[in-house]
CSV table of C-alpha atoms in Angstrom, one decimal:
chain,number,residue,atom,x,y,z
A,832,SER,CA,0.0,0.0,0.0
A,833,LEU,CA,1.1,3.5,-0.8
A,834,ASP,CA,0.3,4.7,2.7
A,835,GLU,CA,2.7,2.1,4.1
A,836,GLU,CA,5.5,3.8,2.2
A,837,ARG,CA,4.3,7.3,3.1
A,838,SER,CA,4.2,6.4,6.8
A,839,LYS,CA,7.9,5.7,6.8
A,840,GLU,CA,8.6,9.3,5.9
A,841,ASN,CA,5.6,11.1,7.3
A,842,PHE,CA,4.5,9.3,10.4
A,843,ASP,CA,3.3,12.5,12.3
A,844,SER,CA,0.8,13.3,9.6
A,845,PHE,CA,-1.0,10.0,10.2
A,846,GLN,CA,-1.2,10.7,13.9
A,847,GLU,CA,-2.6,14.2,13.0
A,848,ALA,CA,-5.2,12.5,10.8
A,849,VAL,CA,-6.3,10.3,13.7
A,850,GLU,CA,-6.8,13.4,15.9
A,851,VAL,CA,-8.9,15.1,13.1
A,852,LEU,CA,-11.1,12.0,12.9
A,853,GLN,CA,-11.4,11.7,16.7
A,854,LYS,CA,-12.5,15.4,16.9
A,855,HIS,CA,-14.8,15.6,13.9
A,856,VAL,CA,-16.3,12.2,13.1
A,857,GLU,CA,-18.9,11.2,15.8
A,858,ILE,CA,-18.7,7.4,15.0
A,859,PHE,CA,-15.0,7.3,15.2
A,860,ASN,CA,-13.2,6.5,18.5
A,861,LYS,CA,-9.5,5.9,18.3
A,862,ARG,CA,-9.6,3.7,21.4
A,863,ASP,CA,-12.3,1.4,19.9
A,864,PHE,CA,-10.2,1.0,16.8
A,865,LEU,CA,-7.0,0.6,18.8
A,866,LEU,CA,-5.6,3.7,17.2
A,867,LYS,CA,-4.6,5.5,20.4
A,868,LYS,CA,-1.0,4.7,19.4
A,869,LEU,CA,-0.2,3.8,15.8
A,870,GLU,CA,1.7,0.5,15.6
A,871,THR,CA,4.6,0.0,13.1
A,872,TYR,CA,6.3,-2.9,11.6
A,873,ASP,CA,9.6,-2.5,9.7
A,874,GLY,CA,9.2,1.2,10.1
A,875,LYS,CA,5.7,1.3,8.5
A,876,ILE,CA,2.3,1.6,10.0
A,877,ILE,CA,0.5,-1.7,9.9
A,878,ARG,CA,-2.1,-2.3,7.2
A,879,PRO,CA,-5.2,-2.9,9.4
A,880,MET,CA,-4.7,0.6,11.0
A,881,LEU,CA,-4.1,2.2,7.6
A,882,ALA,CA,-7.3,0.6,6.3
A,883,THR,CA,-9.3,2.0,9.1
A,884,LEU,CA,-7.8,5.5,8.6
A,885,THR,CA,-8.5,5.3,4.9
A,886,LEU,CA,-12.2,4.4,5.4
A,887,TYR,CA,-12.9,7.0,8.0
A,888,SER,CA,-11.0,9.7,6.1
A,889,LYS,CA,-13.4,9.1,3.2
A,890,ILE,CA,-16.3,9.4,5.7
A,891,PHE,CA,-14.9,12.6,7.0
A,892,LEU,CA,-14.6,14.1,3.5
A,893,GLN,CA,-18.1,13.0,2.6
A,894,GLN,CA,-19.5,14.5,5.8
A,895,LEU,CA,-17.7,17.8,5.1
A,896,LEU,CA,-18.8,18.0,1.5
A,897,LEU,CA,-22.4,17.3,2.4
A,898,GLU,CA,-22.4,20.1,5.0
A,899,SER,CA,-21.2,22.6,2.4
A,900,ASP,CA,-22.8,24.0,-0.8
A,901,MET,CA,-19.6,23.8,-2.8
A,902,ILE,CA,-20.4,20.6,-4.6
A,903,GLU,CA,-23.8,22.0,-5.7
A,904,ASP,CA,-21.8,24.1,-8.3
A,905,LYS,CA,-22.4,22.9,-11.9
A,906,ALA,CA,-18.7,22.2,-12.2
A,907,PHE,CA,-19.1,19.2,-10.0
A,908,ASP,CA,-21.5,17.6,-12.5
A,909,TYR,CA,-18.3,16.2,-14.0
A,910,TYR,CA,-17.9,13.9,-10.9
A,911,PHE,CA,-21.6,13.1,-10.7
A,912,HIS,CA,-21.6,11.8,-14.3
A,913,LYS,CA,-18.6,9.6,-13.4
A,914,TYR,CA,-21.0,7.5,-11.3
A,915,PHE,CA,-23.0,6.3,-14.4
A,916,PRO,CA,-22.1,4.7,-17.7
A,917,LYS,CA,-21.3,7.2,-20.5
A,918,ALA,CA,-24.2,6.0,-22.7
A,919,PHE,CA,-26.6,6.3,-19.8
A,920,VAL,CA,-25.5,9.9,-19.1
A,921,ALA,CA,-25.7,10.8,-22.8
A,922,ARG,CA,-29.3,9.6,-23.0
A,923,PHE,CA,-30.7,10.8,-19.6
A,924,ASP,CA,-28.6,13.8,-18.8
A,925,GLU,CA,-31.5,16.2,-18.0
A,926,LYS,CA,-33.3,13.7,-15.8
A,927,LEU,CA,-30.1,12.7,-14.0
A,928,SER,CA,-29.7,16.3,-12.9
A,929,LEU,CA,-32.9,15.8,-10.8
A,930,HIS,CA,-31.6,12.8,-9.0
A,931,PRO,CA,-32.6,13.0,-5.3
A,932,LEU,CA,-29.2,11.7,-4.2
A,933,LYS,CA,-27.1,13.8,-6.5
A,934,LYS,CA,-25.2,15.6,-3.7
A,935,GLU,CA,-24.5,12.4,-1.9
A,936,ILE,CA,-23.2,10.7,-5.1
A,937,VAL,CA,-20.8,13.7,-5.8
A,938,ALA,CA,-19.6,13.6,-2.2
A,939,LEU,CA,-18.9,9.9,-2.5
A,940,ILE,CA,-17.1,10.1,-5.8
A,941,VAL,CA,-14.9,13.1,-4.8
A,942,SER,CA,-13.9,11.7,-1.4
A,943,ASN,CA,-13.0,8.3,-2.9
A,944,LYS,CA,-11.0,9.9,-5.7
A,945,ILE,CA,-9.0,12.1,-3.3
A,946,ILE,CA,-8.3,9.6,-0.5
A,947,ASN,CA,-7.5,6.7,-2.9
A,948,ALA,CA,-4.8,8.9,-4.5
A,949,THR,CA,-3.5,10.9,-1.5
A,950,GLY,CA,-4.1,8.6,1.4
A,951,SER,CA,-5.6,9.5,4.8
A,952,THR,CA,-3.0,12.2,5.5
A,953,PHE,CA,-4.9,14.5,3.1
A,954,ILE,CA,-7.1,15.4,6.1
A,955,SER,CA,-4.2,15.9,8.6
A,956,ASP,CA,-4.2,19.8,8.3
A,957,PHE,CA,-7.9,20.3,8.6
A,958,ASP,CA,-7.8,21.9,12.0
A,959,GLU,CA,-4.9,24.1,10.9
A,960,LEU,CA,-6.7,25.3,7.8
A,961,GLY,CA,-10.3,25.4,9.1
A,962,ALA,CA,-13.4,24.2,7.1
A,963,ASP,CA,-13.5,27.0,4.5
A,964,LYS,CA,-9.8,26.8,3.6
A,965,PHE,CA,-10.0,23.0,3.6
A,966,LEU,CA,-12.8,23.1,1.1
A,967,MET,CA,-10.6,25.3,-1.1
A,968,LYS,CA,-7.9,22.6,-0.7
A,969,ILE,CA,-10.3,19.9,-2.0
A,970,LYS,CA,-11.4,22.1,-4.9
A,971,SER,CA,-7.7,22.9,-5.7
A,972,TYR,CA,-6.8,19.3,-5.7
A,973,LEU,CA,-9.5,18.4,-8.1
A,974,ILE,CA,-8.6,21.3,-10.5
A,975,LEU,CA,-4.9,20.4,-10.4
A,976,ASN,CA,-5.6,16.7,-11.0
A,977,ARG,CA,-7.6,17.5,-14.2
A,978,LEU,CA,-5.3,20.3,-15.3
A,979,PHE,CA,-2.3,17.9,-15.5
A,980,ASP,CA,-4.3,14.7,-16.4
A,981,ALA,CA,-3.0,13.0,-13.3
A,982,THR,CA,-5.7,10.4,-13.4
A,983,ASP,CA,-4.6,9.2,-16.8
A,984,ALA,CA,-1.0,9.0,-15.6
A,985,ARG,CA,-2.0,6.9,-12.7
A,986,LYS,CA,-3.9,4.5,-15.0
A,987,LEU,CA,-0.7,4.1,-17.1
A,988,LEU,CA,1.3,3.5,-14.0
A,989,PHE,CA,-1.2,0.8,-12.8
A,990,ALA,CA,-0.9,-0.8,-16.3
A,991,SER,CA,2.9,-1.0,-16.1
A,992,ASP,CA,3.0,-3.8,-13.5
A,993,PHE,CA,5.1,-6.0,-15.7
A,994,THR,CA,7.4,-3.4,-17.1
A,995,ILE,CA,8.7,-1.5,-14.1
A,996,SER,CA,9.4,-2.5,-10.5
A,997,THR,CA,6.9,-2.1,-7.7
A,998,GLU,CA,9.4,0.2,-6.0
A,999,ASN,CA,9.6,2.5,-9.0
A,1000,GLN,CA,5.8,2.4,-9.3
A,1001,TYR,CA,5.4,3.5,-5.7
A,1002,ARG,CA,8.0,6.2,-6.1
A,1003,ALA,CA,6.2,7.6,-9.2
A,1004,PHE,CA,2.8,7.5,-7.5
A,1005,ILE,CA,4.1,9.3,-4.4
A,1006,SER,CA,5.9,11.9,-6.6
A,1007,ILE,CA,2.7,12.7,-8.3
A,1008,GLU,CA,0.9,13.4,-5.0
A,1009,ASN,CA,3.8,15.2,-3.5
A,1010,SER,CA,4.0,17.6,-6.4
A,1011,ILE,CA,0.2,18.3,-6.3
A,1012,ALA,CA,0.4,18.7,-2.5
A,1013,TYR,CA,3.2,21.3,-3.0
A,1014,ALA,CA,1.1,23.3,-5.3
A,1015,LEU,CA,-1.9,23.1,-3.0
A,1016,ASN,CA,-0.2,25.2,-0.4
A,1017,SER,CA,-0.3,28.2,-2.8
A,1018,MET,CA,-3.5,27.3,-4.6
A,1019,ILE,CA,-5.6,27.8,-1.5
A,1020,GLU,CA,-4.4,31.4,-1.3
A,1021,LEU,CA,-6.4,32.2,-4.4
A,1022,ASP,CA,-9.8,33.8,-3.7
A,1023,GLY,CA,-13.0,31.9,-4.5
A,1024,GLU,CA,-13.6,33.6,-7.9
A,1025,GLU,CA,-10.1,32.9,-9.1
A,1026,LEU,CA,-10.3,29.2,-8.1
A,1027,ASN,CA,-12.6,28.4,-10.9
A,1028,PHE,CA,-12.7,25.1,-12.8
A,1029,THR,CA,-13.6,26.6,-16.2
A,1030,THR,CA,-11.0,29.4,-16.1
A,1031,ILE,CA,-8.1,27.3,-14.9
A,1032,LEU,CA,-8.8,24.2,-17.0
A,1033,SER,CA,-9.0,26.4,-20.1
A,1034,TYR,CA,-5.2,26.9,-19.7
A,1035,LYS,CA,-4.6,23.1,-20.1
A,1036,GLY,CA,-3.4,23.4,-23.7
A,1037,ALA,CA,-1.1,26.3,-23.0
A,1038,VAL,CA,0.5,24.3,-20.0
A,1039,GLN,CA,1.0,21.3,-22.2
A,1040,ASN,CA,2.6,23.3,-25.1
A,1041,ILE,CA,5.0,25.2,-22.9
A,1042,LEU,CA,6.1,22.3,-20.8
A,1043,GLU,CA,6.8,20.2,-24.0
A,1044,LYS,CA,9.3,22.9,-24.9
A,1045,VAL,CA,10.8,23.2,-21.4
A,1046,ILE,CA,11.2,19.5,-20.7
A,1047,SER,CA,13.9,18.5,-23.2
A,1048,ASN,CA,15.8,16.0,-20.9
A,1049,HIS,CA,13.9,13.2,-19.3
A,1050,SER,CA,15.6,12.6,-16.0
A,1051,ILE,CA,13.1,9.9,-14.9
A,1052,LYS,CA,13.5,6.9,-17.2
A,1053,PHE,CA,12.2,3.5,-16.3
A,1054,ARG,CA,12.8,0.7,-18.8
A,1055,GLY,CA,9.7,-0.1,-20.8
A,1056,LEU,CA,7.9,3.0,-19.6
A,1057,ASP,CA,5.2,4.5,-21.8
A,1058,VAL,CA,6.5,7.7,-23.6
A,1059,GLU,CA,3.5,9.7,-22.4
A,1060,LEU,CA,3.9,8.6,-18.8
A,1061,ASN,CA,7.6,9.3,-19.0
A,1062,PHE,CA,6.8,12.9,-20.1
A,1063,PHE,CA,4.3,13.3,-17.2
A,1064,LEU,CA,6.8,12.1,-14.6
A,1065,ASN,CA,9.2,14.7,-15.7
A,1066,MET,CA,6.4,17.3,-15.9
A,1067,ILE,CA,5.4,16.9,-12.3
A,1068,GLY,CA,8.3,18.8,-11.0
A,1069,HIS,CA,6.9,21.8,-12.8
A,1070,ILE,CA,3.4,21.3,-11.6
A,1071,LYS,CA,4.5,22.7,-8.2
A,1072,PHE,CA,4.7,26.3,-9.5
A,1073,ILE,CA,1.3,26.5,-11.2
A,1074,ALA,CA,-0.2,28.5,-8.4
A,1075,GLU,CA,2.5,31.2,-8.6
A,1076,ILE,CA,1.8,31.5,-12.3
A,1077,LEU,CA,-1.9,31.8,-11.8
A,1078,LYS,CA,-1.4,34.5,-9.2
A,1079,ILE,CA,0.7,36.6,-11.6
A,1080,GLU,CA,-1.9,36.1,-14.4
A,1081,PHE,CA,-4.8,37.1,-12.2
A,1082,SER,CA,-3.0,40.2,-10.9
A,1083,SER,CA,-1.6,41.5,-14.1
A,1084,THR,CA,-2.7,42.5,-17.7
A,1085,HIS,CA,-0.6,39.7,-19.2
A,1086,THR,CA,-2.2,36.6,-20.7
A,1087,PHE,CA,-1.7,33.2,-19.1
A,1088,HIS,CA,0.4,32.1,-22.0
A,1089,GLU,CA,2.8,35.1,-21.6
A,1090,VAL,CA,3.1,34.5,-17.9
A,1091,ILE,CA,3.8,30.7,-18.0
A,1092,GLU,CA,6.2,31.2,-20.9
A,1093,ALA,CA,8.2,33.9,-19.0
A,1094,PHE,CA,8.1,31.9,-15.7
A,1095,PHE,CA,9.5,28.7,-17.2
A,1096,CYS,CA,12.0,30.7,-19.3
A,1097,ILE,CA,13.4,32.0,-16.0
A,1098,SER,CA,13.0,28.7,-14.3
A,1099,LYS,CA,14.9,26.8,-17.0
A,1100,LYS,CA,17.7,29.4,-17.1
A,1101,LEU,CA,18.2,29.3,-13.3
A,1102,LYS,CA,17.4,25.6,-13.0
A,1103,ILE,CA,14.8,26.4,-10.4
A,1104,VAL,CA,12.9,23.1,-10.6
A,1105,ASP,CA,16.2,21.1,-10.1
A,1106,PHE,CA,17.1,23.5,-7.3
A,1107,VAL,CA,13.8,23.0,-5.4
A,1108,MET,CA,13.9,19.3,-5.9
A,1109,ALA,CA,17.5,19.2,-4.5
A,1110,LEU,CA,16.3,21.3,-1.5
A,1111,GLU,CA,13.4,18.8,-0.9
A,1112,ASN,CA,15.9,15.9,-0.9
A,1113,LYS,CA,18.3,17.4,1.6
A,1114,GLU,CA,18.7,15.4,4.8
A,1115,LEU,CA,17.7,17.3,7.9
A,1116,THR,CA,20.2,16.9,10.8
A,1117,HIS,CA,19.2,19.8,13.1
A,1118,PRO,CA,15.8,20.6,14.7
A,1119,ASN,CA,15.7,23.9,12.9
A,1120,ASP,CA,16.5,22.5,9.5
A,1121,MET,CA,12.9,22.0,8.5
A,1122,ILE,CA,12.1,25.7,9.3
A,1123,ILE,CA,15.1,26.8,7.3
A,1124,LYS,CA,14.2,24.5,4.4
A,1125,ASN,CA,10.6,25.8,4.3
A,1126,GLN,CA,11.8,29.4,4.4
A,1127,LEU,CA,14.2,28.9,1.6
A,1128,ASP,CA,11.5,27.2,-0.5
A,1129,THR,CA,9.1,30.1,0.0
A,1130,ILE,CA,11.8,32.6,-0.9
A,1131,VAL,CA,12.8,30.8,-4.1
A,1132,ARG,CA,9.1,30.6,-5.2
A,1133,SER,CA,8.4,34.3,-4.4
A,1134,ILE,CA,11.6,35.5,-6.0
A,1135,THR,CA,11.0,33.5,-9.2
A,1136,ALA,CA,7.5,35.0,-9.3
A,1137,LYS,CA,8.9,38.5,-8.9
A,1138,ALA,CA,11.5,38.0,-11.6
A,1139,THR,CA,8.7,36.8,-13.9
A,1140,LYS,CA,6.7,40.0,-13.3
A,1141,ASP,CA,9.8,42.1,-13.8
A,1142,LEU,CA,10.7,40.3,-17.0
A,1143,LEU,CA,7.2,40.8,-18.4
A,1144,ASP,CA,7.3,44.5,-17.7
A,1145,PHE,CA,10.9,44.8,-18.9
A,1146,LYS,CA,10.4,43.0,-22.2
A,1147,ARG,CA,9.8,45.2,-25.2
A,1148,LYS,CA,7.1,44.5,-27.7
A,1149,ASP,CA,8.1,41.8,-30.2
A,1150,GLU,CA,11.4,41.2,-28.4
A,1151,LEU,CA,12.3,37.5,-28.1
A,1152,LEU,CA,11.8,36.3,-24.5
A,1153,SER,CA,15.3,34.7,-24.3
A,1154,ILE,CA,16.9,38.0,-25.4
A,1155,ALA,CA,14.8,40.0,-23.0
A,1156,LEU,CA,15.9,37.7,-20.2
A,1157,ASP,CA,19.6,38.2,-21.0
A,1158,ASN,CA,19.1,42.0,-21.1
A,1159,TYR,CA,17.1,41.9,-17.8
A,1160,PHE,CA,19.9,40.0,-16.1
A,1161,LYS,CA,22.4,42.6,-17.4
A,1162,GLU,CA,20.1,45.4,-16.1
A,1163,ILE,CA,20.1,44.0,-12.6
A,1164,ASP,CA,23.8,42.9,-12.7
A,1165,PHE,CA,22.9,39.2,-12.3
A,1166,ASP,CA,25.9,36.9,-12.9
A,1167,ILE,CA,24.2,33.7,-14.2
A,1168,GLU,CA,27.5,31.8,-14.3
A,1169,TYR,CA,28.3,32.7,-10.7
A,1170,PHE,CA,24.8,31.7,-9.6
A,1171,ASN,CA,25.2,28.3,-11.4
A,1172,ILE,CA,28.4,27.7,-9.5
A,1173,LEU,CA,26.7,28.5,-6.2
A,1174,GLU,CA,23.9,26.0,-7.2
A,1175,ASP,CA,26.3,23.3,-8.1
A,1176,ARG,CA,28.2,23.7,-4.8
A,1177,SER,CA,25.0,23.6,-2.7
A,1178,GLU,CA,25.6,20.4,-0.7
A,1179,GLY,CA,24.0,21.6,2.6
A,1180,LEU,CA,21.3,24.0,3.7
A,1181,SER,CA,23.9,26.7,4.4
A,1182,ASP,CA,25.3,26.4,0.9
A,1183,ILE,CA,21.8,26.6,-0.5
A,1184,SER,CA,21.2,29.7,1.6
A,1185,ILE,CA,24.1,31.5,0.0
A,1186,ALA,CA,22.7,30.8,-3.5
A,1187,VAL,CA,19.2,31.9,-2.5
A,1188,ASN,CA,20.6,35.1,-0.8
A,1189,TYR,CA,22.4,36.0,-4.0
A,1190,LEU,CA,19.2,35.5,-6.0
A,1191,THR,CA,17.2,37.5,-3.5
A,1192,VAL,CA,19.6,40.5,-3.4
A,1193,LYS,CA,19.9,40.8,-7.2
A,1194,ILE,CA,16.2,40.4,-8.0
A,1195,SER,CA,14.8,42.4,-5.1
A,1196,LYS,CA,16.6,45.5,-6.2
């Protein structure tokens, strides 16, 4: 099970999920289910406990969705129709909309989809976010999942049982969810009107076209892997920044295509995706390392977003983006070769801090 693997790295989140269920699901009692203390074997939480957490996490999500009016939005008809055969929907679409259990069906489909993919830790930050923000998190997850065709990628992964190892499959599944989770932290900061299925999903073609240009070297290659899936697994590192791109587009006069093209032009030049992934993979040896790591991550995202805004304002009409970027770096006296050396030497958090400080000082001018 994927949650078994997740529990090795993120045990505390499972304990937090237990506390959320204890507090908000009336029929759940951690003592009755022997979940007062999560038991582990070989460093992983045992499956019977994980199964219970999965079940009640779905119940919790259903309960939350039924108490809100969010899923009454027409955009959620997409999930309602997933419950029925396509031919049935095509023939009885108008009558289906009057189904007396429509809301319950949508809540069931959505909760199953999310928890099956993310595991029970999806609910672990409910008390921290509060009900309204958490509903935004649910909506953001569904939008991101469709924007990047993550469901199709998972199907291809499931179908690759005999072509790649189980270990690599698990690693790929978890990478998908980690990348979406990373983007969620920023997505929930969008306001309700901006977090719109129709608007954001209309950018799907632009995202695909730009990333096909950006991703030239496939770093994740499993023998026998489908070409489409291989592209997706290399794309997920870029998924993380979609919220920053959306924020710029919503707050400026530039089109989404202009913003995403400029963002990833800068990202590619500065190797931001590789930089952030390297930061994520750094081993933490000091109690304050996690705080420093999160701060550095936040700074890198915000500085890259600022550089994108500045580049769009700096670029002259009809000027090639690559030329505009070179001229922008000259304007702010940014030494790209020196920055690349700092990146390459970044073995620990202190080394990464030096590179981030240089980036911040130059771009914040």
